[in-house]
XYZ file of C-alpha atoms in Angstrom:
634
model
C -3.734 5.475 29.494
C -2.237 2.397 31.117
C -5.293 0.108 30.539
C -4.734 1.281 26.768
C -1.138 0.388 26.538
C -1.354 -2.881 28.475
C -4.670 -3.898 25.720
C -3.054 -2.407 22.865
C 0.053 -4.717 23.430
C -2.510 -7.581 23.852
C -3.670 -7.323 21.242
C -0.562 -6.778 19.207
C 0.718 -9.859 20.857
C -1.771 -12.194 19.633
C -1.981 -10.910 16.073
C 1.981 -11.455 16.006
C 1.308 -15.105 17.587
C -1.404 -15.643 15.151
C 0.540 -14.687 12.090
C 3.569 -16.813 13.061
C 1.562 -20.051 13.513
C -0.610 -19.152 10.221
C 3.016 -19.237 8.703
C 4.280 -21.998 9.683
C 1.141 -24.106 10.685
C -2.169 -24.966 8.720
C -5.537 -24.026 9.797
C -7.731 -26.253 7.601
C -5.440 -29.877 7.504
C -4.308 -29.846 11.418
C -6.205 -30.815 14.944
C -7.741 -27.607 16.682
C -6.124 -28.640 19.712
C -2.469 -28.690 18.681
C -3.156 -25.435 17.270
C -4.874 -23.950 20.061
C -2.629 -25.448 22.259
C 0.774 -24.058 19.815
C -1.242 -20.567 19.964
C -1.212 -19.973 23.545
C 1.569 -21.199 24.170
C 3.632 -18.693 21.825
C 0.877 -15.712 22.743
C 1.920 -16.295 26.493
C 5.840 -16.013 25.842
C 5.574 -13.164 23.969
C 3.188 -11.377 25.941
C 6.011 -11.642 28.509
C 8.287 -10.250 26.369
C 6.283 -6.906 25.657
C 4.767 -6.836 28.938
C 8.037 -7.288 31.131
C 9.822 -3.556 29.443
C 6.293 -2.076 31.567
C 6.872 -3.989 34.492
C 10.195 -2.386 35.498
C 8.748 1.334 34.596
C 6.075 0.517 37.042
C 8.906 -0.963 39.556
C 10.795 2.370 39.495
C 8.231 4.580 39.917
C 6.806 2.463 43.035
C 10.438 2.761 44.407
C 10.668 6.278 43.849
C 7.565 6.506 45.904
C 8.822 4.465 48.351
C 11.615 6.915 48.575
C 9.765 9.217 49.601
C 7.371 7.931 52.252
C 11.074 7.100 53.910
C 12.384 10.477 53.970
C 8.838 12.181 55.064
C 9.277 9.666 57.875
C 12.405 10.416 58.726
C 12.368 14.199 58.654
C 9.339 14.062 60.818
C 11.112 12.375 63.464
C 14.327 14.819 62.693
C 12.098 17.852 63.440
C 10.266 16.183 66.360
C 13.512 15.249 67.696
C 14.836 19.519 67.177
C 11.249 20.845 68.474
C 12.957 21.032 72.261
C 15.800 23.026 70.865
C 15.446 26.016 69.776
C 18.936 26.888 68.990
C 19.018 23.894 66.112
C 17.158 24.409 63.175
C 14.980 21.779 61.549
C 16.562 19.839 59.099
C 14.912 20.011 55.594
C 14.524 17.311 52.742
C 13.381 18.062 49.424
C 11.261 14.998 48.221
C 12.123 13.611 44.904
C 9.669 14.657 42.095
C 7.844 11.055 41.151
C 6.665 11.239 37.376
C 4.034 8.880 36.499
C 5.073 6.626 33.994
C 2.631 7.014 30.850
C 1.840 3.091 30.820
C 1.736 2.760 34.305
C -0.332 0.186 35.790
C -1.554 0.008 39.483
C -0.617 -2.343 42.064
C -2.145 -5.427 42.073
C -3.021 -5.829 38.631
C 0.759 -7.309 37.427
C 1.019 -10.165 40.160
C -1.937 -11.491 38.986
C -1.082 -11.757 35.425
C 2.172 -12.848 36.067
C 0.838 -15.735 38.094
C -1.631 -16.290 35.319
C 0.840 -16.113 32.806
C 3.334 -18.481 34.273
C 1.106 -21.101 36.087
C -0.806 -21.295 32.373
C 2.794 -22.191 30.518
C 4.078 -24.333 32.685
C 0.797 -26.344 33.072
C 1.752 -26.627 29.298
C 5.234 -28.155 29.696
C 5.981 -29.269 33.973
C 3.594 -30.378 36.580
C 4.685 -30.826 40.119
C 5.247 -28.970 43.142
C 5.639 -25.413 43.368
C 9.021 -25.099 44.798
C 10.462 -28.193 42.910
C 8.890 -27.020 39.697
C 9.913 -23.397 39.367
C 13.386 -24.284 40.822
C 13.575 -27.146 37.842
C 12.019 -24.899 35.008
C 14.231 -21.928 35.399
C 17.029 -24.197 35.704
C 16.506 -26.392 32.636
C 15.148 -23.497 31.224
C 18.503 -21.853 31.725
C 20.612 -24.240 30.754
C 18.533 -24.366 27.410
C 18.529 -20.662 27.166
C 22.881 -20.518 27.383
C 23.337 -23.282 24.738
C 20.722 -21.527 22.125
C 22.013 -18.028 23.057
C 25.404 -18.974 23.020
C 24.624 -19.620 19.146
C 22.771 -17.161 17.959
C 24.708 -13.984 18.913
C 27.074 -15.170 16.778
C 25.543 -16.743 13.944
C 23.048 -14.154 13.341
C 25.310 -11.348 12.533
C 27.532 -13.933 10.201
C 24.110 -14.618 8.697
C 23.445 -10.814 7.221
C 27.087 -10.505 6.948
C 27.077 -13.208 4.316
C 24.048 -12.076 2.936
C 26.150 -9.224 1.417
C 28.598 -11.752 0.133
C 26.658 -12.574 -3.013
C 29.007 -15.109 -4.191
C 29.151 -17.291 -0.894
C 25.569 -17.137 -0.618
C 24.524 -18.484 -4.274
C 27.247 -21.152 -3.299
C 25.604 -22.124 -0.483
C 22.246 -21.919 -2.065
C 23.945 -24.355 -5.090
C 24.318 -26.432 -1.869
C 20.706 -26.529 -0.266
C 19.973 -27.258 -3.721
C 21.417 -31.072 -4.165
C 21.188 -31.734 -0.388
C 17.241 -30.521 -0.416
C 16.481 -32.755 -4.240
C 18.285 -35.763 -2.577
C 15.398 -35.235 0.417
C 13.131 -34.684 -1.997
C 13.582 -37.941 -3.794
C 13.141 -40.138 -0.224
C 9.902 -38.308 0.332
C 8.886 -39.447 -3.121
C 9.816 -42.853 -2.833
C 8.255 -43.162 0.735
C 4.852 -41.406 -0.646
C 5.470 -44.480 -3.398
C 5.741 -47.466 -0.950
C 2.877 -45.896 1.781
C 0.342 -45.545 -1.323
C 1.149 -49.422 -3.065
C 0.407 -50.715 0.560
C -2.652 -48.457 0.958
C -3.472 -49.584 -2.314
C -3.038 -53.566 -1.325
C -5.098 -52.667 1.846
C -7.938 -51.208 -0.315
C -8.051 -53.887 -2.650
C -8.747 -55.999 -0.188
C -10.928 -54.507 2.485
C -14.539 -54.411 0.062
C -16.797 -51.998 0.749
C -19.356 -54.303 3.203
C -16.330 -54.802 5.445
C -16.651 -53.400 9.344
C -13.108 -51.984 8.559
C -13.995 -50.182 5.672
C -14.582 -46.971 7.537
C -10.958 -46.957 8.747
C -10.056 -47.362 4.929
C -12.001 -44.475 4.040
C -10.399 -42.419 6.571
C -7.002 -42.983 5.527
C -7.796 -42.351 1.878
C -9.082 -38.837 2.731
C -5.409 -38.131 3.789
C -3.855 -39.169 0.567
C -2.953 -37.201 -2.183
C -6.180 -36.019 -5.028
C -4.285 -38.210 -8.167
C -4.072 -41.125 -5.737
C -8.160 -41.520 -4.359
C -8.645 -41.427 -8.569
C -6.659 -43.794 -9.444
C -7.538 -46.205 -6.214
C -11.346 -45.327 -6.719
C -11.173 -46.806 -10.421
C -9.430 -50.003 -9.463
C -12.521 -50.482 -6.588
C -15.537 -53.322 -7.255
C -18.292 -52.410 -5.333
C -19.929 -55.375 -6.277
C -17.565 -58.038 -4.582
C -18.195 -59.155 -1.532
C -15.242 -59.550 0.943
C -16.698 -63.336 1.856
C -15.984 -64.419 -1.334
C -11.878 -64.879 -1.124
C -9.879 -66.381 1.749
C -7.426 -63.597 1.789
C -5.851 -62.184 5.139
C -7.405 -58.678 6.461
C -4.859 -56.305 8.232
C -5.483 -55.533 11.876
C -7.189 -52.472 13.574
C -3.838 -51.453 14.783
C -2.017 -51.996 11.625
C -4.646 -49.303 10.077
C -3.552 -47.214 13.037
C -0.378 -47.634 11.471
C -0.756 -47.282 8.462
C -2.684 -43.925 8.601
C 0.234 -42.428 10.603
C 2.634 -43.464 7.581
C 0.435 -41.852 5.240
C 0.363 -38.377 7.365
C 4.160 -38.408 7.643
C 4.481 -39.524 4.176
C 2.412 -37.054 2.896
C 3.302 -34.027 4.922
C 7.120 -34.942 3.952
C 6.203 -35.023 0.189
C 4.352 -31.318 0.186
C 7.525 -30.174 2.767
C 9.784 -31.137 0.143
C 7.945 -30.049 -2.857
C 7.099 -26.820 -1.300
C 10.695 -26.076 -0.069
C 12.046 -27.107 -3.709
C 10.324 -24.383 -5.827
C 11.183 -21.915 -2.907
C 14.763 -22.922 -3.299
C 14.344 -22.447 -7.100
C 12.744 -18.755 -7.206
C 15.563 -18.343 -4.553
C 18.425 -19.117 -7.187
C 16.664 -18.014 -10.518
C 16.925 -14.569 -8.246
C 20.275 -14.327 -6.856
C 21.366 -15.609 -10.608
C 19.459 -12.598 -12.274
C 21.354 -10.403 -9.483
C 24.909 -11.929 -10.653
C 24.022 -10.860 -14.263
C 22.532 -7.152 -13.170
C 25.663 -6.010 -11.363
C 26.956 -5.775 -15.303
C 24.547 -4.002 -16.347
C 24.954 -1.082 -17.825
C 21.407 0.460 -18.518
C 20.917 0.494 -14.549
C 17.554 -1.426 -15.105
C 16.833 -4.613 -13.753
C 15.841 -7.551 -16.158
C 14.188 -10.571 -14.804
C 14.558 -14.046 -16.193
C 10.967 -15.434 -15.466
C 8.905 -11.972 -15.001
C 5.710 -12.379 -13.487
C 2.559 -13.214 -15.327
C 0.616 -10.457 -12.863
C -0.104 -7.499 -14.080
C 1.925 -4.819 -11.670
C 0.548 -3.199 -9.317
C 0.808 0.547 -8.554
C 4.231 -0.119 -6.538
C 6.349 -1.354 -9.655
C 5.010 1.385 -11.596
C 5.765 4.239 -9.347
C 8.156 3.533 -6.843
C 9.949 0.239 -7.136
C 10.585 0.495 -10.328
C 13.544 -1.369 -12.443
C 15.759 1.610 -11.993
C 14.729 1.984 -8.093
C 15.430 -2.372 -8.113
C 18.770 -2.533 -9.563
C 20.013 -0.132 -7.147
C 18.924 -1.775 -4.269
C 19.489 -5.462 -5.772
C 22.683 -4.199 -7.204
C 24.520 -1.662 -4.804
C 22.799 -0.396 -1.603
C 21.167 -4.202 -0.209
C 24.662 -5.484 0.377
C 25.953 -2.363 2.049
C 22.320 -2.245 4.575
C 23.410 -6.018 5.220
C 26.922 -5.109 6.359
C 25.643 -2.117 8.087
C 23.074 -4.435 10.258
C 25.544 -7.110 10.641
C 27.720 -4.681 12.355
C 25.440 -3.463 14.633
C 24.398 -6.345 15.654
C 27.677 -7.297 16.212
C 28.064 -4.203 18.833
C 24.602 -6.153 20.796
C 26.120 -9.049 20.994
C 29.516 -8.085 21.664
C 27.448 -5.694 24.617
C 25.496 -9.020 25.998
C 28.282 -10.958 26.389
C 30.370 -8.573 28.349
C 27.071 -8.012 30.528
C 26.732 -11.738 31.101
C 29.764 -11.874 32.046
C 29.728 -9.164 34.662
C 26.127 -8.754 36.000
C 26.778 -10.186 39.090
C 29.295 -7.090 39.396
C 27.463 -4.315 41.512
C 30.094 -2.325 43.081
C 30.687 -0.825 40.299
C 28.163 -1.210 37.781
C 29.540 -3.105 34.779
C 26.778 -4.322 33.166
C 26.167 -1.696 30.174
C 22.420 -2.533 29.897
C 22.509 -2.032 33.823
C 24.397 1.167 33.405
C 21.909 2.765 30.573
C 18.943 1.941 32.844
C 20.709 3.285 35.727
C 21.426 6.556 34.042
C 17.355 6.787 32.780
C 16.648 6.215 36.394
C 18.362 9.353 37.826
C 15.705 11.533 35.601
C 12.746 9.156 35.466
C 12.932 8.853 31.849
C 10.150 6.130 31.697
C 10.116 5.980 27.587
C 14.198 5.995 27.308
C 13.882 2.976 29.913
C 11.090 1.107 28.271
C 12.144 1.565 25.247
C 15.459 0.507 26.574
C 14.285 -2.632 28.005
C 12.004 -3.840 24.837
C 15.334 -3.320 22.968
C 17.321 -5.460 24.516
C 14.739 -8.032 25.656
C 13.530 -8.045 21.688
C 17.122 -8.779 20.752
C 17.719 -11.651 23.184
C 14.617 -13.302 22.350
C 15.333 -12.824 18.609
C 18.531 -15.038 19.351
C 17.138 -17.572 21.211
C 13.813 -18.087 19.240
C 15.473 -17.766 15.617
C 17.701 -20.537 17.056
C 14.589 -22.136 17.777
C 12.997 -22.135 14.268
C 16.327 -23.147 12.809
C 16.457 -26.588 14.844
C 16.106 -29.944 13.190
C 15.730 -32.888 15.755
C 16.469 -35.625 13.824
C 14.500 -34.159 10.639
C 11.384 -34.806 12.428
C 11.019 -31.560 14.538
C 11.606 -28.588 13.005
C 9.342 -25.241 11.577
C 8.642 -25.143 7.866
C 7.403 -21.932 6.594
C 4.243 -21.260 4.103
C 2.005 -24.074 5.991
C 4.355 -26.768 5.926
C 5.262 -27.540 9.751
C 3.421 -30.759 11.138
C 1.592 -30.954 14.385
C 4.173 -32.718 16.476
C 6.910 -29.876 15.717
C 4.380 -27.168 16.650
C 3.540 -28.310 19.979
C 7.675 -29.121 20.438
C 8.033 -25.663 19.774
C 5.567 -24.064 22.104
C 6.741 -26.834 24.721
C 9.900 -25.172 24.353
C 9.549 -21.653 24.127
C 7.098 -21.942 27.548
C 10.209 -23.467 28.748
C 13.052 -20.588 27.609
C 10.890 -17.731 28.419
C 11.056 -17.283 32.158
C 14.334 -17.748 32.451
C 15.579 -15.503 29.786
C 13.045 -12.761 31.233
C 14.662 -13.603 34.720
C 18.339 -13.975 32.788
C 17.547 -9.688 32.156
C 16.433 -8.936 34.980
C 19.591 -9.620 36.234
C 21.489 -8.357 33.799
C 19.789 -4.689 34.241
C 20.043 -5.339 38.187
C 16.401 -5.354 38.741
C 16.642 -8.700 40.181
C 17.538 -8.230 44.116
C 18.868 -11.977 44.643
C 21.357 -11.126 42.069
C 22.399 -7.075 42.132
C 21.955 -7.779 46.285
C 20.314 -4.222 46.728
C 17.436 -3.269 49.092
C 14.896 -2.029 46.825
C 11.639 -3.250 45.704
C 11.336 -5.978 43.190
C 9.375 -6.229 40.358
C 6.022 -7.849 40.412
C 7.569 -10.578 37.676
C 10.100 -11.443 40.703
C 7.970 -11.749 43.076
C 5.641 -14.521 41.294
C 8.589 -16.269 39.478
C 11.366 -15.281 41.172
C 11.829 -18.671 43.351
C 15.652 -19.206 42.977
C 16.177 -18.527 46.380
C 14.559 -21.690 47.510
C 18.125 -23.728 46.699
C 20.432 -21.394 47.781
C 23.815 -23.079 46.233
C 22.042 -23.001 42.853
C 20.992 -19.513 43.200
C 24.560 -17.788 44.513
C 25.937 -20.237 42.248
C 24.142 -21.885 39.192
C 21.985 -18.747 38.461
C 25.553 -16.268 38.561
C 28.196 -18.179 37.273
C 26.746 -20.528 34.212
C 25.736 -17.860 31.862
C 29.601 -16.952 31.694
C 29.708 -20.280 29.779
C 28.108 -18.296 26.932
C 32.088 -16.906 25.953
C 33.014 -20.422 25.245
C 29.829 -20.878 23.118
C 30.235 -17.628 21.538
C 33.585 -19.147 20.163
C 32.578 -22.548 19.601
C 30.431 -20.961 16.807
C 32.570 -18.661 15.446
C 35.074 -20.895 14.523
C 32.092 -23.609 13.209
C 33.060 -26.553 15.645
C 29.565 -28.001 15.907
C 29.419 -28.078 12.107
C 33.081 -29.357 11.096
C 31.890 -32.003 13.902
C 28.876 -32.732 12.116
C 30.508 -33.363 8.784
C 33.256 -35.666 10.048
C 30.415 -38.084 11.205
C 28.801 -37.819 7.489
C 26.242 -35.042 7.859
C 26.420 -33.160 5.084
C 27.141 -29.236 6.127
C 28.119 -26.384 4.073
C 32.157 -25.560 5.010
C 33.804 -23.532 3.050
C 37.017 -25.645 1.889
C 35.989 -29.082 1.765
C 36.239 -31.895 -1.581
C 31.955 -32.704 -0.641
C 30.889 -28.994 -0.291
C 32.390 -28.820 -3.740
C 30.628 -31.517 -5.297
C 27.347 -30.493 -4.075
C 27.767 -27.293 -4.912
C 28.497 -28.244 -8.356
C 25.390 -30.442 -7.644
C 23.534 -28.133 -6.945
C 24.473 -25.930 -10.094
C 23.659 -28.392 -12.793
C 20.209 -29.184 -10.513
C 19.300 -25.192 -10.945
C 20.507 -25.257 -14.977
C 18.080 -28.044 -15.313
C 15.052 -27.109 -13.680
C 15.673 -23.123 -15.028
C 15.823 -25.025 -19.079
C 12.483 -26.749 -18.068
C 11.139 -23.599 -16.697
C 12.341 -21.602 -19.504
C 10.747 -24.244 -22.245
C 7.699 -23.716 -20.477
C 6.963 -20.278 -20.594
C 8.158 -20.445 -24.373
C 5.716 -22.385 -25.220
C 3.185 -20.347 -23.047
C 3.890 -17.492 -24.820
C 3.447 -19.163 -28.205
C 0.507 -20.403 -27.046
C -0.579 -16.730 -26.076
C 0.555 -15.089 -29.191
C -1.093 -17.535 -31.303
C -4.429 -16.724 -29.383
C -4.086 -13.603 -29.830
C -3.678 -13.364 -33.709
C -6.519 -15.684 -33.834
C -9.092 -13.439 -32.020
C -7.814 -10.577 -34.116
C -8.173 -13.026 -37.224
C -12.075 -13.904 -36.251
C -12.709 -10.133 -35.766
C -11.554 -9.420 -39.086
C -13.286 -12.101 -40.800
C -16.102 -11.591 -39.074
C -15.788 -7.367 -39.862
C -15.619 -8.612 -43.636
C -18.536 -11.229 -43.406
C -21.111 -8.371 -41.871
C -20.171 -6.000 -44.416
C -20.441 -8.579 -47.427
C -23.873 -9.273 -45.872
C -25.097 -5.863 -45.455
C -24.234 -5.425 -48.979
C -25.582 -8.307 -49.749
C -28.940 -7.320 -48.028
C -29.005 -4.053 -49.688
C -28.889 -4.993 -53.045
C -31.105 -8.354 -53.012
C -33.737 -7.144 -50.624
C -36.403 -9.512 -51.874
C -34.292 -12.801 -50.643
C -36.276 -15.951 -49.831
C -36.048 -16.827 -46.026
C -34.327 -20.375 -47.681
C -31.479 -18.202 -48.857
C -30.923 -15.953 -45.716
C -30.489 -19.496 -43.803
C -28.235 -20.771 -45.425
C -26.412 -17.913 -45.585
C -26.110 -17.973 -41.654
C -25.358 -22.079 -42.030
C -22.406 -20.812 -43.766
C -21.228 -18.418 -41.340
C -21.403 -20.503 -38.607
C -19.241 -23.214 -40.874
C -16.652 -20.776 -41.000
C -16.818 -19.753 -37.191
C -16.655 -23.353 -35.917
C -13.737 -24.250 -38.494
C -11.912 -21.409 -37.039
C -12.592 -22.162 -33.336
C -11.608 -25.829 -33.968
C -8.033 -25.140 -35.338
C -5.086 -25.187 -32.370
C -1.737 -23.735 -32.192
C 0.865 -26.032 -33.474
C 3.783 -25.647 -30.787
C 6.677 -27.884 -32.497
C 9.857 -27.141 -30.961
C 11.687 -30.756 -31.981
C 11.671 -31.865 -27.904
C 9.501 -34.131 -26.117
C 6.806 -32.693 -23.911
C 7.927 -31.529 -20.659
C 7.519 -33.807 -17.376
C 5.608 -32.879 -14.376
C 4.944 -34.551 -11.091
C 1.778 -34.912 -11.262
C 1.003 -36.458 -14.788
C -1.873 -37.548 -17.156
C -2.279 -39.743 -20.214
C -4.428 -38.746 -22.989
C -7.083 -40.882 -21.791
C -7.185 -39.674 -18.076
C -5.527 -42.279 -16.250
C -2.848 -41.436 -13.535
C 0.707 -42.972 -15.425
C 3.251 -42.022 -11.696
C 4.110 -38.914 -9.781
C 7.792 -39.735 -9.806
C 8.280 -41.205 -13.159
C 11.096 -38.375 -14.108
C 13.322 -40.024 -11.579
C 14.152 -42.240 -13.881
C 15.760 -39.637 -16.346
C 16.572 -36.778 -13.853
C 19.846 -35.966 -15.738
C 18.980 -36.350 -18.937
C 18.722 -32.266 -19.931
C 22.749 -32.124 -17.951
């Protein structure tokens, strides 16, 4: 049963890992390497996290063995000692009753994975000695680990608290809004500039030039429209002998084809994000307009052109959607806000007072404690992956919220570049020991901390080196995670983001002149793009209705023209073949002049713009032409 659990979570593990870099990375566009390299490193971290809840089952078991052993020992030598005297009686202990743990796994087995495991990450991020580098991992890795904890036991319960608020949230999504279009138009005008000096660099690099493999190579990485619209301006013909013009270096191609990734990964980013953003406030605007509702149904402003599936028919109905849109999502939000406000409020207290042993006041330490006394191996696994899964859901949802610059950060649906995927697995090699070593002490399985005589774990005893500097282990190790308080407050109040604003980064505060204007930004942005959207299906559905009526036209017709021509057949049987031919000469006329006519879809506007456009004649006209007029349906 143990070698099942310990596979089964394997397995689990990697699937998870897999998924999350499927999500946010690209299988076909990026290096195998990066992604190979991303994948392990986020299948090792979390394999500690699942793993680590079995480790300490296994620990308490072995100790209650150990137990054991000790007092058979000792009432051995009690009764040896007694054997002489008759008159005393031998003293009798009652051994404890040891219940094997259901994933238990046998001794041996856990120190070698553990070394595995952590030798594997940090050949990933450190190299070095092995005292210097585990004392300088978990310590970096701890100081890392405060800062990003710090801010996520706050800001995560805010997060689903304002969820509920649907006001403040369509405010702040009015406010993505005009910041995201305003990074939207840079990537547009970069993707402009890299592709005219591709362009000039194709132009002049022929095709019998030694460099015209590196040209190739960076026109494979630009967008589809572009390699048209290049590829018609080429002359295979001219030779690059013939004009005196310079030729760009080998290591301004270099260059030059890292522009164009950047360019173009920032461009699909940014479109990508956009029409999220958009389906994100067409939504929460439908949900504004529901809550009055009185026929309890919701109504959708774009429905989907899919036909539904068996799930809208039968369980998530309209009826069953309002509800939960309406009334009962806001109240789960504030429910889960609140009790996630009780985990964090319980994990800062217990940072606080691990170090505490005599007594106990550590609550996680104090639930495992209590488990201990009866051997309840699920209640303390179970325990553990609790409160192990909600630490790590602080400090990694911290993670994928980072921006370093705008350069590294994780972009859902495909959309995060190589560089930020290795800086994140770099990183969460880095926060994973010592937030795994960070509970151990907090549950006083760590013996350097709870400074009890009992056997460690098999995690300790691999990566458990902070007793090779002793006045950062009694010191550094004990007394910096109480820094966490001040952190705790330093985001509940917003400092780092009023801070941010006064030096012209634009952050959503509540009261503040710019988060007004953006917001009201942001509004006339979504009023635009939803009038564009709207014309568009209008016209889609003209389109489809006149289709329609036409089919059912040409099946009419067509109904009347086979009867006219069976009656035709019956009562002039003795036709010539000349007649019967150009009877079907006639019939195909009116077929083709019925095919041929197309919907006339007049509506008095101009035709809509799109990014990526066509003239009649197939020739690429600019991908950002409706810059120019971007206000003018305000």
């Amino acid at each position: 049963m143990s070698g099942v659990a310990l596979a089964l979570e394997v397995v689990v593990v990697f699937f998870l890992a897999l998924f999350l870099l499927h999500r946010y990375g690209d299988f076909r566009k990026q290096h195998r390497m990066v992604l190979f390299a991303t994948l392990l490193a986020w299948f090792l971290c979390f394999l500690i996290v699942f793993i680590l809840p079995l480790d300490v089952s296994t620990t308490i078991y072995n100790q209650c063995k150990t137990d054991n052993q000790v007092h058979l020992v000792a009432t051995k030598t009690v009764n040896h000692d007694n054997s002489s005297n008759s008159s005393v009686f031998p003293t009798q202990r009652v051994p404890k009753i040891c219940q094997k743990p259901w994933s238990y796994i046998p001794d041996g087995i856990l120190p070698v994975f553990w070394r595995v495991v952590y030798w594997t990450s940090q050949f990933l991020t450190w190299s070095g000695l092995r005292t210097i580098g585990i004392t300088a991992a978990n310590t970096w890795g701890l100081f890392l680990l405060v800062l990003l904890l710090g801010y996520g036991l706050v800001e995560i319960p805010r997060t689903y608290w304002r969820a509920s608020c649907h006001g403040q949230l369509l405010a702040k999504t009015y406010f993505k809004a005009a910041k995201l279009m305003t990074e939207k138009a840079d990537a547009e005008e970069n993707l402009e500039d890299v592709m005219e000096d591709v362009r000039t660099v194709n132009e002049t690099i022929k095709y019998n030039h030694p460099l015209r493999k590196c040209i190739d190579t960076i026109l494979k990485k630009c967008p589809v429209e572009y390699q048209e619209k290049m590829g018609r301006n080429m002359d295979d013909y001219e030779d690059f002998d013939d004009k005196g013009n310079p030729y760009p270096s080998k290591k301004s191609l270099v260059k030059l084809h890292k522009q164009v990734i950047y360019a173009v990964q920032r461009h699909n980013r940014t479109q990508v994000q956009w029409q999220i953003l958009l389906d994100k406030a067409f939504h929460l605007e439908d949900v504004a307009k529901n809550e009055s509702s009185s026929t309890h149904k919701f109504v959708h402003s774009f429905p989907s052109a899919e036909p539904p599936g068996w799930i809208s028919k039968y369980l998530y109905t309209p009826t069953v959607e309002w509800y939960w849109e309406c009334v009962f999502r806001r109240w789960c939000y504030r429910v889960l806000a609140v009790v996630l406000c009780v985990f964090s409020a319980a994990v800062v207290w217990s940072e606080c007072t691990f170090f505490s042993t005599q007594p106990v006041l550590s609550l996680f330490a104090v639930f495992i404690q209590l488990a201990e006394r009866d051997y309840n191996y699920v209640y303390i696994e179970m325990a553990c992956f609790v409160t192990i899964f909600f630490l790590c859901y602080c400090v990694y949802s911290t993670v994928f919220r980072i921006r370093v610059f705008n350069y590294y950060y994780l972009a859902p649906h495909h959309q995060t570049d190589a560089y930020s995927l290795q800086f994140s697995g770099m990183l969460f090699c880095r926060l994973t020991p010592p937030l795994c070593l960070n509970f151990l002490g907090v549950i006083h399985m760590d013996s350097t901390i709870s400074h009890q005589t009992r056997q460690p774990t098999a995690y300790t005893s691999i990566m458990g080196s902070m007793q090779v500097l002793s006045f950062i282990a009694n010191g550094f190790y004990i007394y910096y995670p109480m820094l966490i308080v001040l952190l705790c407050i330093a985001t509940y109040f917003s400092l780092g983001t009023r801070c941010l604003n006064l030096l012209g980064f634009q952050q959503f505060v509540g009261e503040n002149d710019l988060t007004s204007d953006l917001v009201d930004e942001g509004r006339e942005l979504i009023r635009r793009e939803r009038r564009k959207r709207q014309r568009t299906e209008d016209g889609e559905s003209r389109r489809r209705e006149w289709r329609e009526r036409n089919s059912e036209q040409r099946e009419r017709y067509g109904g009347r023209n086979r009867s006219a021509y069976s009656e035709l057949k019956e009562t002039d049987g003795s036709g010539t073949d000349t007649g019967r031919a150009q009877s079907r000469r006639d019939r195909s006329d009116k077929a083709e002049l019925l095919q041929d006519v197309e919907p006339l879809d007049f509506t008095g506007e101009e035709p809509l713009e799109t990014d990526n456009r066509r003239s009649a004649g197939g020739h690429y006209l600019s991908t950002s032409a409706s810059r120019a007029c971007i206000f003018d349906d305000v």
